Amino acid sequence: METDNVSAVLVHGAWADGSSWSKVIERLKEHGIRAVAAPLPLTSLQEDVAALDRTLERIDGPVVLAGHAYAGAVISSTRAENVEALVYVAALAPDEGETVGDVFYRGEAHPQAPKLAPDRHGLIWLPEEAFADAFAPQAAPHELAVLGAVQRPISVSCIGEPVGRPLWKDRPSWFLIAGQDRMISSDTQHFMAQRMNARVHSYPADHTPIVTSPDTVTKVIVEAARSIPAR
């Protein structure tokens, strides 16, 4: 179908903000798809889902909902009726009763994955060197500088809350597996995508393909948008 009436809502993960989707937003516009980046407080999974729902309330017409990394759990937890398709980008997709931590720590950590621990405020920051080592090693130096400068911490509450029935059990889903991910192992991504019965695309990308492989991410979102039946 044509994508003229389909919107894409793009959800950032931990240590990022909506600007991490900027390259994808530009490319979606070329395909006639309006994109909106949903801001998350990263204070708890429940509060992040509420923030996403506020963004979805503003959108008329069908929505392709895309989440990067931690945001996979957030997009799985909305029940918004205008969401017609889900796209997971190197994302975490807990099943009912699981937490983000359960799936994040499921596999063996990459040797260059950062050691993460909360500060005295219960916030987890990404060490500066981890942006180049694990978060986006394929990014250009100027991109790494921006990613590090705008990083936003994630609360430990976000990764410890069990999810309810995930939306991927009730909506078609796509999964872009990042084959060179040093934050979330590709084996874990394959495991989640398989049990979701997602349409899988694999690409030799790092953990942040929305920055380093935006054409690939855009292609998957456009495919999802075109699958939505005309009304």
XYZ file of N, CA and C in Angstrom:
693
model
N 0.835 -1.197 0.000
C 0.000 0.000 0.000
C 0.869 1.245 0.000
N 0.247 2.371 -0.319
C 0.956 3.637 -0.194
C 1.148 3.970 1.287
N 2.189 4.729 1.573
C 2.501 5.045 2.969
C 2.098 6.470 3.345
N 1.300 7.125 2.488
C 0.995 8.536 2.704
C 0.341 8.802 4.058
N -0.518 7.881 4.513
C -1.238 8.148 5.754
C -0.630 7.428 6.948
N 0.548 6.816 6.768
C 1.202 6.088 7.850
C 2.258 6.977 8.499
N 2.249 7.008 9.830
C 3.278 7.722 10.578
C 4.211 6.719 11.245
N 5.440 7.132 11.418
C 6.406 6.323 12.165
C 6.712 7.033 13.474
N 6.520 6.329 14.563
C 6.913 6.857 15.871
C 8.175 6.114 16.291
N 9.223 6.866 16.547
C 10.557 6.333 16.775
C 10.954 6.561 18.228
N 11.387 5.507 18.894
C 11.620 5.574 20.337
C 13.078 5.249 20.630
N 13.736 6.183 21.302
C 15.163 6.027 21.616
C 15.362 5.107 22.818
N 16.563 4.593 22.928
C 16.894 3.727 24.043
C 17.652 4.444 25.137
N 18.333 3.670 25.962
C 19.130 4.237 27.051
C 20.330 5.003 26.487
N 20.748 6.012 27.234
C 21.942 6.807 26.915
C 21.802 7.591 25.618
N 20.561 7.826 25.212
C 20.313 8.539 23.958
C 19.098 9.436 24.107
N 18.819 10.202 23.059
C 17.579 10.975 22.994
C 17.049 10.879 21.571
N 15.999 11.614 21.293
C 15.363 11.509 19.985
C 16.257 11.871 18.816
N 17.303 12.674 19.066
C 18.197 13.063 17.974
C 18.960 11.879 17.402
N 19.018 10.773 18.130
C 19.708 9.590 17.610
C 19.010 9.041 16.361
N 17.757 9.414 16.152
C 16.988 8.968 14.989
C 17.060 9.956 13.828
N 17.859 10.990 13.905
C 17.782 12.093 12.933
C 18.006 11.634 11.493
N 18.965 10.735 11.262
C 19.221 10.271 9.895
C 18.044 9.460 9.354
N 17.431 8.671 10.213
C 16.283 7.868 9.786
C 15.091 8.770 9.495
N 14.897 9.795 10.311
C 13.798 10.736 10.098
C 13.906 11.379 8.713
N 15.105 11.801 8.348
C 15.312 12.417 7.030
C 14.959 11.447 5.915
N 15.374 10.202 6.051
C 15.144 9.217 4.995
C 13.671 8.811 4.906
N 13.001 8.715 6.042
C 11.580 8.381 6.010
C 10.779 9.470 5.302
N 11.179 10.709 5.492
C 10.490 11.816 4.818
C 10.566 11.654 3.308
N 11.699 11.156 2.810
C 11.851 10.939 1.370
C 10.888 9.865 0.865
N 10.454 8.988 1.760
C 9.484 7.954 1.403
C 8.047 8.383 1.700
N 7.869 9.618 2.063
C 6.531 10.115 2.339
C 5.973 9.696 3.681
N 6.855 9.300 4.591
C 6.415 8.863 5.913
C 6.777 9.927 6.946
N 5.762 10.429 7.622
C 5.989 11.391 8.692
C 6.536 10.665 9.912
N 7.601 11.177 10.477
C 8.218 10.543 11.636
C 8.166 11.475 12.842
N 7.919 10.888 13.985
C 7.898 11.610 15.257
C 8.777 10.845 16.241
N 9.702 11.528 16.853
C 10.552 10.899 17.869
C 9.906 11.096 19.234
N 9.633 9.994 19.909
C 8.964 10.058 21.212
C 10.013 10.211 22.323
N 9.931 11.259 23.135
C 10.888 11.436 24.220
C 10.531 10.593 25.439
N 11.498 9.876 25.961
C 11.306 9.068 27.166
C 12.065 9.685 28.340
N 11.485 9.652 29.537
C 12.220 10.142 30.708
C 13.290 9.173 31.182
N 13.170 7.900 30.831
C 14.109 6.852 31.268
C 14.160 6.744 32.796
N 13.004 6.964 33.426
C 12.933 6.940 34.893
C 12.339 5.646 35.440
N 11.462 5.022 34.680
C 10.932 3.693 35.003
C 10.253 3.195 33.737
N 10.107 1.892 33.615
C 9.440 1.364 32.424
C 8.008 1.884 32.346
N 7.321 1.905 33.464
C 5.934 2.379 33.486
C 5.838 3.833 33.031
N 6.734 4.676 33.521
C 6.704 6.088 33.139
C 7.115 6.280 31.687
N 8.013 5.438 31.199
C 8.404 5.533 29.793
C 7.249 5.140 28.877
N 6.500 4.102 29.245
C 5.346 3.697 28.454
C 4.290 4.802 28.461
N 4.090 5.430 29.610
C 3.125 6.534 29.693
C 3.540 7.688 28.789
N 4.835 7.974 28.745
C 5.326 9.044 27.873
C 5.111 8.687 26.409
N 5.376 7.438 26.049
C 5.129 7.001 24.678
C 3.649 7.118 24.340
N 2.786 6.715 25.248
C 1.346 6.790 24.986
C 0.892 8.221 24.745
N 1.505 9.178 25.441
C 1.151 10.584 25.220
C 1.516 11.015 23.799
N 2.642 10.522 23.304
C 3.015 10.828 21.922
C 2.051 10.166 20.944
N 1.716 8.916 21.186
C 0.824 8.190 20.278
C -0.567 8.808 20.219
N -1.002 9.409 21.314
C -2.312 10.074 21.337
C -2.380 11.231 20.341
N -1.224 11.797 20.007
C -1.183 12.963 19.117
C -1.182 12.572 17.647
N -1.086 11.285 17.355
C -0.940 10.835 15.973
C -2.271 10.372 15.414
N -2.654 10.936 14.271
C -3.846 10.472 13.555
C -3.429 9.438 12.515
N -4.224 8.383 12.386
C -3.935 7.366 11.392
C -3.034 6.266 11.928
N -2.746 5.277 11.089
C -1.962 4.127 11.518
C -0.509 4.485 11.808
N 0.093 3.718 12.708
C 1.449 3.998 13.171
C 2.317 2.743 13.053
N 3.517 2.933 12.531
C 4.592 1.962 12.690
C 5.411 2.438 13.886
N 5.534 1.585 14.890
C 6.220 1.954 16.119
C 7.567 1.251 16.153
N 8.639 2.027 16.187
C 9.990 1.471 16.141
C 10.746 1.821 17.416
N 11.450 0.835 17.961
C 12.213 1.057 19.176
C 13.634 0.540 19.053
N 14.566 1.310 19.576
C 15.976 0.914 19.571
C 16.394 0.465 20.963
N 17.039 -0.695 21.035
C 17.666 -1.187 22.263
C 16.648 -1.301 23.403
N 16.854 -0.590 24.518
C 15.919 -0.653 25.649
C 14.491 -0.354 25.227
N 14.319 0.528 24.250
C 12.969 0.938 23.848
C 12.152 -0.210 23.283
N 12.793 -1.338 22.963
C 12.014 -2.496 22.556
C 11.015 -2.905 23.617
N 11.434 -2.818 24.890
C 10.520 -3.147 25.986
C 9.404 -2.119 26.096
N 9.704 -0.868 25.770
C 8.714 0.197 25.867
C 7.654 0.040 24.778
N 8.086 -0.187 23.542
C 7.101 -0.316 22.468
C 6.285 -1.598 22.629
N 6.861 -2.594 23.293
C 6.112 -3.832 23.541
C 5.008 -3.641 24.567
N 5.130 -2.600 25.390
C 4.253 -2.460 26.549
C 3.097 -1.497 26.345
N 3.061 -0.801 25.202
C 1.912 0.050 24.937
C 0.741 -0.814 24.479
N -0.454 -0.302 24.649
C -1.652 -0.958 24.120
C -2.397 -0.015 23.179
N -1.700 0.983 22.670
C -2.339 1.971 21.806
C -2.921 1.310 20.564
N -4.165 1.629 20.261
C -4.870 0.957 19.172
C -4.401 1.397 17.799
N -3.756 2.573 17.686
C -3.330 3.029 16.364
C -2.011 2.407 15.917
N -1.376 1.629 16.775
C -0.133 0.938 16.392
C -0.491 -0.288 15.565
N -0.020 -0.310 14.320
C -0.344 -1.396 13.392
C 0.835 -2.341 13.160
N 2.050 -1.879 13.414
C 3.236 -2.702 13.183
C 4.339 -2.244 14.126
N 5.191 -3.188 14.491
C 6.300 -2.931 15.414
C 7.623 -3.240 14.730
N 8.612 -2.383 14.962
C 9.950 -2.609 14.421
C 10.957 -2.534 15.568
N 11.707 -3.610 15.733
C 12.718 -3.697 16.783
C 14.094 -3.558 16.147
N 14.862 -2.580 16.614
C 16.182 -2.307 16.058
C 17.229 -2.618 17.117
N 17.916 -3.750 16.956
C 18.903 -4.187 17.955
C 18.305 -4.015 19.349
N 17.086 -4.511 19.508
C 16.278 -4.154 20.666
C 16.104 -5.301 21.654
N 15.617 -4.931 22.825
C 15.285 -5.893 23.875
C 13.772 -6.084 23.897
N 13.355 -7.341 23.872
C 11.924 -7.642 23.805
C 11.574 -8.700 24.842
N 11.411 -8.301 26.107
C 11.027 -9.272 27.135
C 9.656 -9.867 26.852
N 9.487 -11.110 27.246
C 8.180 -11.752 27.188
C 7.437 -11.455 28.493
N 6.185 -11.831 28.555
C 5.366 -11.555 29.737
C 6.023 -12.131 30.987
N 6.170 -11.280 32.015
C 6.780 -11.688 33.272
C 8.281 -11.501 33.334
N 8.912 -11.249 32.189
C 10.348 -11.001 32.167
C 10.651 -9.518 32.362
N 11.877 -9.227 32.723
C 12.347 -7.847 32.835
C 13.345 -7.558 31.714
N 13.641 -6.288 31.545
C 14.684 -5.901 30.594
C 16.007 -6.550 30.977
N 16.306 -6.556 32.274
C 17.546 -7.164 32.733
C 17.637 -8.643 32.402
N 16.508 -9.335 32.457
C 16.506 -10.769 32.157
C 17.029 -11.048 30.756
N 16.587 -10.264 29.786
C 17.021 -10.506 28.410
C 18.367 -9.842 28.116
N 18.625 -8.699 28.727
C 19.905 -8.010 28.494
C 21.078 -8.866 28.959
N 20.912 -9.504 30.113
C 22.002 -10.304 30.670
C 21.864 -11.793 30.336
N 21.031 -12.118 29.352
C 20.790 -13.517 29.028
C 22.046 -14.212 28.508
N 22.768 -13.562 27.616
C 23.942 -14.164 26.993
C 25.238 -13.677 27.612
N 26.313 -14.251 27.148
C 27.636 -13.846 27.627
C 27.986 -12.477 27.071
N 28.520 -11.615 27.923
C 28.840 -10.249 27.516
C 30.033 -10.236 26.562
N 30.000 -9.321 25.622
C 31.126 -9.122 24.710
C 32.332 -8.621 25.510
N 33.540 -9.004 25.134
C 34.719 -8.553 25.873
C 34.849 -7.035 25.978
N 34.306 -6.318 25.004
C 34.397 -4.859 25.030
C 33.120 -4.188 25.553
N 32.186 -4.987 26.028
C 30.978 -4.404 26.622
C 31.344 -3.693 27.913
N 30.729 -2.556 28.198
C 31.066 -1.808 29.404
C 30.541 -2.479 30.668
N 31.218 -2.250 31.759
C 30.731 -2.674 33.071
C 29.780 -1.585 33.571
N 28.533 -1.950 33.811
C 27.507 -0.965 34.157
C 27.118 -1.091 35.620
N 26.974 0.056 36.274
C 26.554 0.072 37.673
C 25.874 1.408 37.943
N 24.840 1.419 38.791
C 24.159 2.679 39.090
C 24.988 3.573 39.999
N 24.748 4.888 39.874
C 25.369 5.832 40.804
C 24.511 5.939 42.059
N 24.828 6.869 42.934
C 24.107 6.962 44.207
C 22.668 7.424 44.036
N 22.329 7.875 42.828
C 20.951 8.286 42.543
C 20.150 7.167 41.871
N 20.765 6.003 41.701
C 20.083 4.904 41.028
C 20.052 5.049 39.522
N 20.965 5.861 38.979
C 21.042 6.097 37.541
C 22.278 5.418 36.958
N 22.108 4.840 35.787
C 23.214 4.163 35.113
C 23.669 5.031 33.938
N 24.919 5.458 34.006
C 25.527 6.229 32.926
C 26.438 5.325 32.114
N 26.592 5.633 30.835
C 27.508 4.877 29.992
C 28.886 5.549 30.065
N 29.923 4.799 30.392
C 31.268 5.397 30.434
C 31.625 6.015 29.078
N 32.344 7.105 29.115
C 32.631 7.847 27.886
C 33.276 6.973 26.810
N 34.219 6.137 27.211
C 34.932 5.325 26.227
C 34.034 4.251 25.610
N 32.912 3.939 26.271
C 32.036 2.875 25.791
C 31.302 3.247 24.511
N 31.170 4.539 24.228
C 30.492 4.923 22.988
C 31.281 4.431 21.775
N 32.606 4.575 21.814
C 33.447 4.114 20.715
C 33.722 2.619 20.790
N 33.778 2.077 21.999
C 34.133 0.670 22.163
C 32.967 -0.280 21.901
N 31.753 0.139 22.260
C 30.638 -0.806 22.229
C 29.324 -0.222 21.723
N 29.011 1.012 22.038
C 27.700 1.579 21.707
C 27.575 1.857 20.214
N 28.590 2.494 19.642
C 28.544 2.834 18.205
C 29.957 2.853 17.628
N 30.664 1.715 17.662
C 32.047 1.701 17.169
C 32.188 2.018 15.688
N 31.104 1.904 14.911
C 31.166 2.227 13.485
C 30.859 3.696 13.200
N 30.600 4.467 14.228
C 30.268 5.881 14.041
C 31.520 6.717 13.790
N 31.316 7.842 13.118
C 32.405 8.779 12.877
C 32.745 9.521 14.172
N 33.970 10.057 14.286
C 34.364 10.757 15.520
C 33.405 11.872 15.924
N 32.898 12.642 14.953
C 31.990 13.729 15.313
C 30.654 13.183 15.816
N 30.250 12.036 15.297
C 29.010 11.425 15.774
C 29.189 10.895 17.198
N 30.321 10.306 17.474
C 30.604 9.821 18.825
C 30.628 10.976 19.815
N 31.174 12.112 19.391
C 31.220 13.271 20.280
C 29.816 13.721 20.662
N 28.908 13.727 19.675
C 27.525 14.135 19.954
C 26.835 13.103 20.838
N 26.987 11.822 20.513
C 26.342 10.778 21.313
C 26.772 10.866 22.773
N 28.052 11.073 22.999
C 28.537 11.184 24.366
C 28.041 12.437 25.070
N 27.942 13.538 24.315
C 27.539 14.809 24.915
C 26.069 14.837 25.314
N 25.205 14.150 24.552
C 23.764 14.223 24.822
C 23.247 13.020 25.603
N 24.128 12.108 26.008
C 23.648 10.885 26.653
C 22.780 11.191 27.869
N 21.767 10.367 28.045
C 20.868 10.494 29.181
C 20.879 9.176 29.938
N 21.018 9.225 31.249
C 21.128 7.986 32.022
C 19.793 7.260 32.113
N 19.870 5.973 32.378
C 18.673 5.169 32.567
C 18.599 4.728 34.024
N 17.394 4.759 34.589
C 17.206 4.352 35.977
C 17.215 2.830 36.094
N 17.710 2.342 37.216
C 17.668 0.898 37.447
C 16.220 0.399 37.468
N 15.273 1.285 37.758
C 13.861 0.881 37.754
C 13.412 0.408 36.378
N 14.013 0.949 35.326
C 13.606 0.590 33.968
C 13.908 -0.865 33.642
N 14.972 -1.386 34.217
C 15.404 -2.726 33.817
C 14.927 -3.813 34.766
N 14.252 -3.415 35.863
C 13.834 -4.405 36.845
C 12.349 -4.650 36.928
N 11.553 -3.970 36.069
C 10.103 -4.122 36.119
C 9.641 -5.212 35.146
N 8.929 -6.227 35.609
C 8.396 -7.243 34.696
C 7.374 -6.619 33.738
N 7.362 -7.092 32.508
C 6.413 -6.566 31.527
C 5.144 -7.407 31.535
N 4.074 -6.807 31.060
C 2.827 -7.539 30.886
C 2.812 -8.239 29.534
N 1.619 -8.558 29.044
C 1.523 -9.202 27.729
C 2.099 -8.261 26.673
N 3.152 -8.661 25.971
C 3.774 -7.762 25.002
C 2.934 -7.606 23.740
N 2.988 -6.420 23.173
C 2.173 -6.117 22.002
C 2.584 -6.957 20.794
N 3.831 -7.441 20.772
C 4.242 -8.245 19.620
C 3.472 -9.562 19.509
N 2.752 -9.931 20.549
C 1.895 -11.112 20.441
C 0.598 -10.815 19.693
N 0.316 -9.527 19.499
C -0.948 -9.121 18.875
C -0.780 -8.253 17.634
N 0.458 -7.922 17.265
C 0.722 -7.101 16.083
C 1.860 -7.729 15.292
N 1.886 -7.530 13.978
C 3.039 -7.994 13.199
C 4.297 -7.224 13.601
N 5.419 -7.930 13.614
C 6.656 -7.286 14.056
C 7.806 -7.597 13.109
N 8.743 -6.686 13.082
C 9.982 -6.803 12.316
C 11.144 -6.664 13.286
N 12.260 -7.313 12.987
C 13.414 -7.237 13.878
C 14.678 -7.078 13.030
N 15.383 -5.980 13.240
C 16.680 -5.776 12.615
C 17.756 -6.228 13.599
N 18.396 -7.339 13.272
C 19.443 -7.894 14.125
C 20.778 -7.272 13.732
N 21.440 -6.685 14.703
C 22.748 -6.075 14.483
C 23.827 -7.131 14.726
N 24.425 -7.600 13.652
C 25.333 -8.734 13.738
C 26.641 -8.459 14.455
N 27.010 -7.172 14.595
C 28.257 -6.813 15.266
C 28.000 -6.029 16.549
N 26.869 -6.288 17.153
C 26.467 -5.602 18.387
C 27.322 -6.074 19.557
N 27.921 -5.122 20.278
C 28.729 -5.442 21.450
C 28.001 -5.142 22.765
N 26.775 -4.648 22.664
C 25.979 -4.354 23.855
C 24.946 -5.458 24.107
N 24.222 -5.853 23.059
C 23.230 -6.925 23.126
C 23.654 -7.971 22.100
N 24.001 -9.144 22.540
C 24.568 -10.135 21.622
C 23.585 -10.469 20.501
N 24.139 -10.726 19.320
C 23.283 -11.078 18.192
C 22.556 -12.392 18.453
N 23.159 -13.284 19.238
C 22.475 -14.528 19.593
C 21.205 -14.241 20.393
N 21.296 -13.297 21.327
C 20.123 -12.911 22.105
C 19.070 -12.271 21.209
N 19.513 -11.455 20.265
C 18.570 -10.836 19.336
C 17.871 -11.893 18.490
N 18.618 -12.872 18.000
C 18.007 -13.956 17.230
C 16.978 -14.708 18.080
N 17.329 -14.979 19.320
C 16.420 -15.684 20.222
C 15.103 -14.924 20.386
N 15.191 -13.622 20.643
C 13.986 -12.821 20.837
C 13.174 -12.727 19.552
N 13.846 -12.504 18.435
C 13.138 -12.382 17.156
C 12.415 -13.670 16.792
N 13.047 -14.798 17.069
C 12.435 -16.084 16.727
C 11.183 -16.344 17.552
N 11.239 -16.085 18.843
C 10.062 -16.370 19.659
C 8.944 -15.362 19.408
N 9.280 -14.193 18.873
C 8.273 -13.213 18.488
C 7.629 -13.568 17.151
N 8.261 -14.482 16.419
C 7.854 -14.778 15.052
C 7.931 -13.527 14.188
N 8.995 -12.761 14.411
C 9.194 -11.509 13.683
C 9.741 -11.771 12.288
N 9.532 -10.808 11.423
C 10.186 -10.810 10.113
C 11.599 -10.278 10.343
N 12.574 -11.094 10.082
C 13.941 -10.792 10.505
C 14.788 -10.258 9.357
N 15.512 -9.183 9.638
C 16.566 -8.678 8.765
C 17.851 -8.671 9.588
N 18.905 -9.242 9.054
C 20.199 -9.227 9.735
C 21.166 -8.359 8.936
N 22.002 -7.605 9.667
C 22.939 -6.702 9.009
C 24.174 -6.597 9.890
N 25.371 -6.515 9.301
C 26.594 -6.441 10.102
C 26.808 -5.053 10.711
N 25.862 -4.634 11.500
C 25.894 -3.312 12.115
C 26.291 -3.414 13.574
N 26.690 -2.276 14.134
C 26.968 -2.201 15.563
C 25.660 -2.015 16.331
N 25.763 -1.670 17.607
C 24.578 -1.583 18.456
C 23.643 -0.440 18.072
N 24.139 0.540 17.333
C 23.341 1.734 17.060
C 23.186 1.979 15.565
N 22.548 1.053 14.856
C 22.397 1.216 13.407
C 21.534 2.414 13.017
N 20.728 2.931 13.943
C 19.961 4.139 13.612
C 20.896 5.306 13.303
N 22.134 5.243 13.789
C 23.152 6.259 13.487
C 24.099 5.777 12.406
N 24.544 4.516 12.501
C 25.617 4.037 11.634
C 25.135 3.308 10.378
N 23.893 2.853 10.355
C 23.330 2.176 9.173
C 21.894 2.630 8.935
N 21.681 3.950 8.803
C 20.307 4.453 8.727
C 19.531 3.987 7.507
N 20.217 3.717 6.393
C 19.505 3.236 5.210
C 18.858 1.884 5.481
N 19.583 1.018 6.183
C 19.059 -0.306 6.504
C 17.862 -0.212 7.435
N 17.970 0.636 8.459
C 16.863 0.809 9.395
C 15.643 1.362 8.671
N 15.868 2.351 7.829
C 14.767 2.956 7.078
C 14.069 1.923 6.212
N 14.844 1.075 5.559
C 14.281 0.045 4.685
C 13.311 -0.850 5.449
N 13.676 -1.237 6.667
C 12.818 -2.118 7.456
C 11.536 -1.393 7.870
N 11.657 -0.145 8.288
C 10.478 0.620 8.695
C 9.537 0.831 7.512
N 10.092 1.136 6.355
C 9.259 1.315 5.158
C 8.548 0.014 4.799
N 9.253 -1.114 4.918
C 8.625 -2.414 4.642
C 7.438 -2.639 5.573
N 7.623 -2.311 6.852
C 6.540 -2.465 7.817
C 5.369 -1.544 7.483
N 5.693 -0.317 7.084
C 4.630 0.650 6.744
C 3.822 0.187 5.546
N 4.484 -0.392 4.563
C 3.793 -0.832 3.359
C 2.941 -2.071 3.581
N 3.172 -2.735 4.709
C 2.374 -3.936 5.008
C 1.012 -3.604 5.599
N 0.830 -2.354 6.008
C -0.413 -1.981 6.696
C -1.537 -1.852 5.664
N -2.631 -2.581 5.856
C -3.722 -2.529 4.868
C -4.327 -1.143 4.756
N -4.699 -0.781 3.563
C -5.373 0.508 3.339
C -6.756 0.471 3.959
N -7.170 1.645 4.458
C -8.502 1.731 5.070
C -9.311 2.840 4.418
